[in-house]
Coordinates of C-alpha atoms and ligand atoms in Angstrom, one line a residue:
M1 CA 3.5 -61.4 39.4
M2 CA 2.5 -59.4 36.1
A3 CA -0.6 -57.2 36.7
A4 CA -3.6 -58.4 34.6
L5 CA -4.2 -56.2 31.4
K6 CA -7.5 -54.1 31.8
P7 CA -9.5 -54.3 28.5
A8 CA -9.3 -50.8 27.0
R9 CA -12.4 -48.7 27.5
H10 CA -14.4 -47.9 24.2
L11 CA -14.8 -44.2 23.6
I12 CA -18.8 -44.8 23.9
D13 CA -18.4 -45.5 27.7
R14 CA -16.9 -42.3 28.3
L15 CA -19.9 -40.2 26.5
P16 CA -22.7 -38.5 28.6
P17 CA -26.0 -40.0 28.8
V18 CA -28.3 -38.9 25.8
R19 CA -31.9 -39.4 24.7
G20 CA -30.6 -40.0 21.2
R21 CA -28.5 -43.0 20.0
Y22 CA -24.8 -44.0 20.2
T23 CA -23.5 -46.5 17.7
A24 CA -19.8 -47.7 18.4
D25 CA -17.5 -48.5 15.3
A26 CA -20.1 -47.5 13.0
P27 CA -19.4 -47.9 9.2
L28 CA -19.9 -44.7 7.3
A29 CA -19.1 -45.8 3.8
G30 CA -22.9 -46.8 3.2
V31 CA -24.1 -43.2 4.1
T32 CA -21.6 -41.2 1.8
W33 CA -22.3 -40.3 -1.8
F34 CA -19.1 -42.0 -2.9
R35 CA -19.6 -45.2 -0.8
V36 CA -16.1 -45.1 0.4
G37 CA -14.6 -44.8 3.8
G38 CA -13.7 -46.3 7.2
P39 CA -16.0 -46.3 10.4
A40 CA -16.5 -43.7 13.0
D41 CA -15.5 -44.6 16.6
V42 CA -19.0 -43.5 17.5
V43 CA -21.9 -42.0 15.5
F44 CA -24.4 -39.9 17.7
R45 CA -27.9 -39.3 16.6
P46 CA -29.2 -36.7 18.9
A47 CA -32.9 -36.9 19.7
D48 CA -33.4 -33.0 19.1
A49 CA -31.7 -29.8 19.6
E50 CA -31.9 -29.9 23.4
D51 CA -30.3 -33.5 23.4
L52 CA -27.4 -32.3 21.2
A53 CA -26.9 -29.1 23.3
Q54 CA -26.8 -31.4 26.7
F55 CA -24.3 -33.7 24.8
L56 CA -22.1 -30.8 23.9
A57 CA -22.0 -29.3 27.3
A58 CA -21.2 -32.7 28.9
Q59 CA -18.9 -34.6 26.4
P60 CA -15.2 -34.9 27.2
A61 CA -13.2 -32.1 25.7
D62 CA -10.5 -34.1 24.2
V63 CA -12.9 -36.2 22.1
P64 CA -12.9 -34.9 18.4
L65 CA -16.5 -34.1 16.9
T66 CA -17.4 -34.0 13.1
V67 CA -20.9 -33.3 12.3
I68 CA -22.2 -34.5 8.7
G69 CA -25.2 -34.2 6.8
V70 CA -26.0 -36.7 4.1
A71 CA -22.2 -36.6 3.0
S72 CA -22.8 -35.5 -0.5
N73 CA -19.8 -33.3 -0.2
L74 CA -17.5 -35.6 1.9
L75 CA -14.8 -37.9 1.3
V76 CA -14.3 -40.1 4.3
R77 CA -10.8 -41.6 4.5
D78 CA -10.3 -45.3 4.6
G79 CA -9.0 -45.4 8.2
G80 CA -12.2 -43.9 9.5
V81 CA -13.2 -41.0 11.6
P82 CA -11.8 -40.7 15.1
G83 CA -14.1 -39.5 17.9
V84 CA -17.8 -38.8 17.4
V85 CA -19.6 -38.3 14.4
I86 CA -22.9 -36.4 14.9
R87 CA -25.7 -37.2 12.3
L88 CA -29.0 -35.0 12.6
G89 CA -31.9 -37.2 12.1
R90 CA -35.6 -37.1 12.8
G91 CA -35.4 -34.4 15.2
F92 CA -34.0 -31.9 12.9
V93 CA -36.0 -32.4 9.7
D94 CA -39.1 -30.2 10.3
I95 CA -40.0 -27.8 7.6
T96 CA -42.5 -25.2 7.9
A97 CA -43.6 -22.2 5.7
D98 CA -45.1 -18.9 7.0
G99 CA -45.6 -16.0 4.7
E100 CA -42.5 -15.7 2.4
V101 CA -40.3 -17.6 5.0
V102 CA -39.5 -21.4 5.0
R103 CA -38.1 -22.6 8.3
A104 CA -36.2 -25.8 8.0
G105 CA -34.2 -28.0 10.4
A106 CA -30.6 -28.6 9.6
G107 CA -31.1 -32.2 8.9
A108 CA -33.9 -31.6 6.3
L109 CA -32.9 -32.2 2.6
D110 CA -32.6 -29.1 0.5
G111 CA -34.9 -30.8 -2.0
N112 CA -37.6 -31.1 0.6
A113 CA -37.4 -27.4 1.5
A114 CA -38.0 -26.5 -2.0
L115 CA -40.8 -28.7 -2.2
V116 CA -42.6 -27.1 0.9
A117 CA -41.8 -23.6 -0.6
R118 CA -43.5 -24.6 -3.8
D119 CA -46.4 -26.0 -2.1
A120 CA -46.7 -22.6 -0.2
G121 CA -46.5 -20.7 -3.1
I122 CA -43.0 -19.3 -2.3
A123 CA -40.6 -18.7 -5.3
G124 CA -36.9 -18.2 -5.1
L125 CA -35.9 -21.3 -3.4
E126 CA -36.1 -23.7 -6.5
F127 CA -32.4 -23.9 -6.5
L128 CA -32.2 -25.8 -3.4
S129 CA -33.9 -28.7 -5.4
G130 CA -30.7 -29.2 -7.4
I131 CA -28.5 -29.8 -4.4
P132 CA -28.6 -33.3 -3.1
G133 CA -27.5 -32.2 0.7
T134 CA -29.1 -31.1 4.0
I135 CA -29.8 -27.6 5.0
G136 CA -27.1 -27.7 7.4
G137 CA -24.6 -28.8 4.9
A138 CA -26.0 -26.0 2.7
L139 CA -25.2 -23.4 5.3
R140 CA -21.7 -24.7 5.9
M141 CA -20.8 -24.8 2.2
N142 CA -22.8 -21.7 1.2
G143 CA -24.5 -24.3 -1.3
G144 CA -25.6 -22.8 -4.6
A145 CA -26.9 -23.8 -8.0
Y146 CA -28.2 -22.2 -11.1
G147 CA -27.6 -18.7 -10.0
K148 CA -28.5 -18.5 -6.5
E149 CA -26.8 -19.7 -3.3
M150 CA -27.6 -19.7 0.4
K151 CA -26.3 -16.2 0.7
D152 CA -29.3 -14.8 -1.1
V153 CA -32.0 -16.5 0.8
V154 CA -30.9 -17.0 4.3
V155 CA -32.6 -14.5 6.8
H156 CA -31.0 -16.2 10.0
A157 CA -29.6 -19.6 11.1
D158 CA -29.5 -21.2 14.6
A159 CA -26.4 -23.0 15.8
L160 CA -25.0 -24.7 18.9
D161 CA -21.3 -23.7 19.7
A162 CA -18.8 -26.3 21.0
R163 CA -20.2 -26.2 24.6
G164 CA -23.8 -26.4 23.4
N165 CA -24.7 -22.7 23.7
R166 CA -27.5 -21.6 21.2
H167 CA -26.8 -18.7 19.0
N168 CA -29.0 -17.1 16.3
L169 CA -27.0 -15.7 13.4
D170 CA -28.2 -13.2 11.1
L171 CA -26.7 -13.0 7.4
A172 CA -23.8 -10.8 8.5
G173 CA -23.0 -13.2 11.1
L174 CA -22.8 -16.2 8.8
G175 CA -20.1 -14.5 6.7
F176 CA -21.0 -16.2 3.4
T177 CA -18.6 -16.2 0.4
Y178 CA -18.3 -18.5 -2.3
R179 CA -18.8 -22.1 -1.0
H180 CA -17.7 -20.9 2.6
C181 CA -19.4 -19.8 5.6
A182 CA -17.2 -17.9 8.3
V183 CA -18.9 -19.4 11.2
A184 CA -16.4 -21.3 13.6
E185 CA -16.1 -25.0 12.2
D186 CA -17.1 -26.5 15.5
W187 CA -20.4 -25.0 15.7
I188 CA -23.4 -26.9 14.5
F189 CA -26.2 -25.7 12.8
I190 CA -29.6 -26.7 13.8
A191 CA -32.0 -24.7 11.6
A192 CA -32.4 -21.9 9.3
S193 CA -35.0 -19.5 7.9
L194 CA -35.0 -18.8 4.2
R195 CA -36.9 -16.0 2.5
G196 CA -38.4 -16.5 -0.9
H197 CA -41.2 -14.2 -2.5
P198 CA -44.8 -15.0 -3.6
G199 CA -44.9 -17.1 -6.6
E200 CA -47.3 -19.3 -8.6
R201 CA -46.9 -23.1 -7.9
A202 CA -46.9 -24.0 -11.4
A203 CA -44.4 -21.5 -12.4
I204 CA -42.1 -22.8 -9.4
Q205 CA -42.5 -26.2 -10.3
R206 CA -41.4 -25.3 -14.2
R207 CA -38.4 -23.8 -12.8
M208 CA -37.7 -26.9 -10.7
D209 CA -38.2 -29.1 -13.8
E210 CA -35.6 -27.0 -16.0
I211 CA -33.1 -27.3 -12.9
A212 CA -33.8 -31.2 -12.9
A213 CA -33.3 -31.3 -16.8
A214 CA -30.1 -29.2 -16.7
R215 CA -28.6 -31.3 -13.9
E216 CA -29.4 -34.6 -15.9
E217 CA -27.9 -33.0 -18.9
S218 CA -24.6 -31.9 -17.3
Q219 CA -23.8 -33.9 -14.2
P220 CA -23.2 -37.7 -13.4
I221 CA -26.0 -37.5 -10.8
R222 CA -26.9 -41.2 -10.5
T223 CA -23.3 -42.2 -9.8
R224 CA -21.1 -42.5 -6.6
T225 CA -19.6 -39.1 -6.7
G226 CA -19.2 -36.1 -4.3
G227 CA -20.3 -33.3 -6.7
S228 CA -17.7 -30.6 -7.6
T229 CA -14.6 -31.6 -6.3
F230 CA -12.7 -28.2 -6.7
A231 CA -13.7 -24.7 -6.0
N232 CA -13.6 -22.4 -9.3
P233 CA -10.4 -20.7 -8.6
P234 CA -10.6 -16.7 -7.9
P235 CA -10.0 -14.5 -11.0
G236 CA -6.4 -13.9 -11.8
P237 CA -4.4 -10.5 -12.1
D238 CA -5.9 -10.2 -15.7
G239 CA -9.5 -10.4 -14.1
K240 CA -10.2 -13.4 -16.0
G241 CA -11.9 -16.4 -14.1
H242 CA -11.2 -20.0 -14.7
K243 CA -13.6 -22.8 -14.4
A244 CA -12.0 -25.9 -12.5
W245 CA -13.7 -28.5 -14.8
E246 CA -12.0 -26.4 -17.9
L247 CA -8.4 -26.4 -16.4
I248 CA -8.9 -30.2 -15.5
D249 CA -10.0 -30.9 -19.0
K250 CA -7.0 -29.0 -20.6
V251 CA -4.5 -31.2 -18.6
G252 CA -6.0 -34.3 -19.8
G253 CA -8.0 -35.0 -16.8
R254 CA -11.2 -36.1 -18.4
G255 CA -11.7 -40.1 -17.9
L256 CA -8.4 -40.3 -15.9
R257 CA -8.5 -43.1 -13.4
R258 CA -6.6 -44.1 -10.3
G259 CA -7.5 -47.7 -9.0
G260 CA -11.3 -47.5 -8.7
A261 CA -11.5 -43.8 -8.9
M262 CA -12.2 -41.9 -12.4
V263 CA -12.8 -38.4 -13.4
S264 CA -16.3 -38.1 -14.9
E265 CA -16.4 -37.9 -18.7
K266 CA -19.5 -35.9 -18.5
H267 CA -18.3 -33.3 -16.0
C268 CA -14.7 -33.4 -15.4
N269 CA -14.9 -31.5 -11.9
F270 CA -16.7 -34.6 -10.7
L271 CA -14.7 -37.6 -9.4
L272 CA -16.3 -41.0 -9.4
N273 CA -16.1 -44.1 -7.5
A274 CA -16.3 -46.5 -10.8
G275 CA -16.9 -49.4 -8.6
D276 CA -14.3 -50.5 -6.1
A277 CA -12.4 -47.3 -5.3
S278 CA -10.9 -46.6 -2.0
A279 CA -11.0 -43.1 -0.6
A280 CA -7.1 -43.0 -1.1
D281 CA -7.7 -43.7 -4.9
I282 CA -10.2 -40.8 -5.0
E283 CA -8.0 -38.2 -3.1
A284 CA -4.8 -39.4 -5.1
L285 CA -6.6 -38.8 -8.3
G286 CA -7.8 -35.3 -7.1
E287 CA -4.2 -34.6 -5.9
E288 CA -2.8 -35.8 -9.4
L289 CA -5.4 -33.1 -10.9
R290 CA -4.2 -30.5 -8.7
R291 CA -0.5 -31.3 -9.6
R292 CA -1.2 -31.2 -13.2
V293 CA -3.1 -27.9 -13.2
K294 CA -0.3 -26.2 -10.9
E295 CA 2.3 -27.4 -13.3
K296 CA 0.4 -26.2 -16.5
F297 CA -1.4 -23.2 -15.4
G298 CA 0.3 -22.2 -12.2
V299 CA -3.3 -22.3 -10.7
T300 CA -3.8 -24.1 -7.2
L301 CA -7.1 -25.9 -7.2
E302 CA -8.6 -25.9 -3.7
W303 CA -10.7 -28.8 -2.7
E304 CA -14.5 -28.1 -2.4
I305 CA -15.1 -31.7 -1.2
R306 CA -14.3 -32.1 2.5
R307 CA -12.0 -34.9 3.4
I308 CA -12.4 -36.1 7.0
G309 CA -10.9 -39.0 9.0
V310 CA -7.6 -40.7 8.7
P311 CA -6.0 -42.9 5.9
R312 CA -5.3 -46.4 6.0
A313 CA -1.7 -47.4 5.5
G314 CA -1.0 -49.0 2.4
A315 CA -4.0 -47.8 0.3
G316 CA -3.5 -46.2 -3.3
G317 CA -3.1 -47.0 -6.9
D318 CA -1.7 -45.9 -10.2
V319 CA -2.7 -43.2 -12.5
A320 CA -3.9 -44.9 -15.7
Ligands
LIG401 C1 -24.6 -35.2 -7.6 C2 -24.0 -34.0 -6.8 C3 -24.5 -32.6 -7.2 C4 -24.0 -31.6 -6.3 N1 -24.5 -30.4 -6.8 C5 -24.2 -29.4 -5.9 C6 -24.6 -28.0 -6.6 O1 -25.2 -27.9 -7.5 N2 -24.3 -27.0 -5.6 C7 -23.7 -27.2 -4.5 O2 -23.5 -26.2 -3.8 N3 -23.1 -28.3 -4.0 C8 -23.5 -29.4 -4.7 N4 -23.2 -30.7 -4.3 C9 -22.4 -30.9 -3.0 C10 -23.3 -30.9 -1.8 O3 -24.5 -31.6 -2.2 C11 -23.5 -29.7 -1.0 O4 -22.2 -29.3 -0.7 C12 -24.3 -29.7 0.1 O5 -24.6 -28.7 0.6 C13 -23.6 -30.7 1.2 O6 -24.6 -31.1 2.2 P1 -24.6 -32.3 2.9 O7 -25.6 -32.5 4.0 O8 -24.4 -33.6 2.2 O9 -23.2 -32.2 3.8 P2 -22.0 -33.2 4.1 O10 -21.4 -33.6 2.6 O11 -22.3 -34.1 5.1 O12 -21.0 -32.2 4.8 C14 -20.4 -31.2 4.2 C15 -19.7 -30.2 5.3 O13 -20.9 -29.5 5.9 C16 -20.8 -29.6 7.4 N5 -22.1 -29.8 8.0 C17 -23.0 -30.5 7.6 N6 -24.0 -30.4 8.4 C18 -23.7 -29.4 9.3 C19 -24.3 -28.9 10.4 N7 -25.6 -29.2 10.7 N8 -23.6 -27.9 11.0 C20 -22.3 -27.5 10.6 N9 -21.8 -28.0 9.6 C21 -22.5 -29.0 8.9 C22 -19.9 -30.9 7.4 O14 -19.1 -31.1 8.6 C23 -19.0 -30.9 6.0 O15 -17.9 -30.0 6.4 C24 -23.4 -31.7 -5.1 C25 -23.0 -33.1 -4.5 C26 -23.4 -34.2 -5.4 C27 -23.1 -35.4 -5.0

């Protein structure tokens, strides 16, 4: 007699009890700026830092973990993300101001941190209003805009390591370089303290308005995009730096399409979901740009957008 087949256990049944929320087979496309990508096996929204620490300490070591912010720098592949995707929600969005320092949870939007700074008369954090992500994403990416980056303002950041132990990292410990942070990839930021300097509210607001106008002018901000696709390459032996967008422009990238993906006409380091793109279309279009730039200029463009998850077999399209 054949043994009856046991129904496969879903990953969610192996996860430790938490105060936050698990969602099985959770669609991710709707939470990403590109609006593409497959589901996560499980999305976990921790109630607070303690809940997240206890989850990390107790979760099975073989389960892959991925933390995301508001996915403004992410391409989620069409086959989805295996394991648990951690999203920091309500328990991580508090922002307070004390003297010249703003303390923000890692799930807080950069733009909200900029507003709290303005209301407290703290200047120097206006650049955050130009980055559409969270404080956690800004720490991981050393996010920056209009002449300032996180490296210039972070005093310290709190993070949990893969086993849930809490660490307080000072600026040196964060190891920030251009769009990069040296902290282990499996550590999760939970909060940061950012230092500005005394300023007048009206002047701070003016600077934020200038940034908003400059962004409107130069970036396709009302589209489905992931922001700058490639990091600007480091200067060559001649000491000259290249801008990724210039190289892309010079290889005929502006407006280039693949399936439903397109290189922005306004800013050609931005890729767009022009309607019905798959993640594979977007990734393949990016790879085509890298290939052309390498062939013509010998320069390797490195992805600034983080690509996560697995491809779906058979996806793709032709470059037009
Ligand atoms: C229209 C547009 C304009 C943009 N302009 C700029 C700009 O001017 N300057 C700029 O720097 N960026 C810009 N970006 C890119 C993006 O907003 C930034 O990289 C931002 O910091 C990402 O934050 P996020 O919360 O969306 O992170 P996600 O995109 O969700 O994640 C990005 C990376 O950060 C990691 N991460 C997220 N949260 C945490 C956490 N709590 N702990 C550890 N790791 C974490 C993720 O694992 C992932 O590797 C732009 C994007 C768009 C769509």
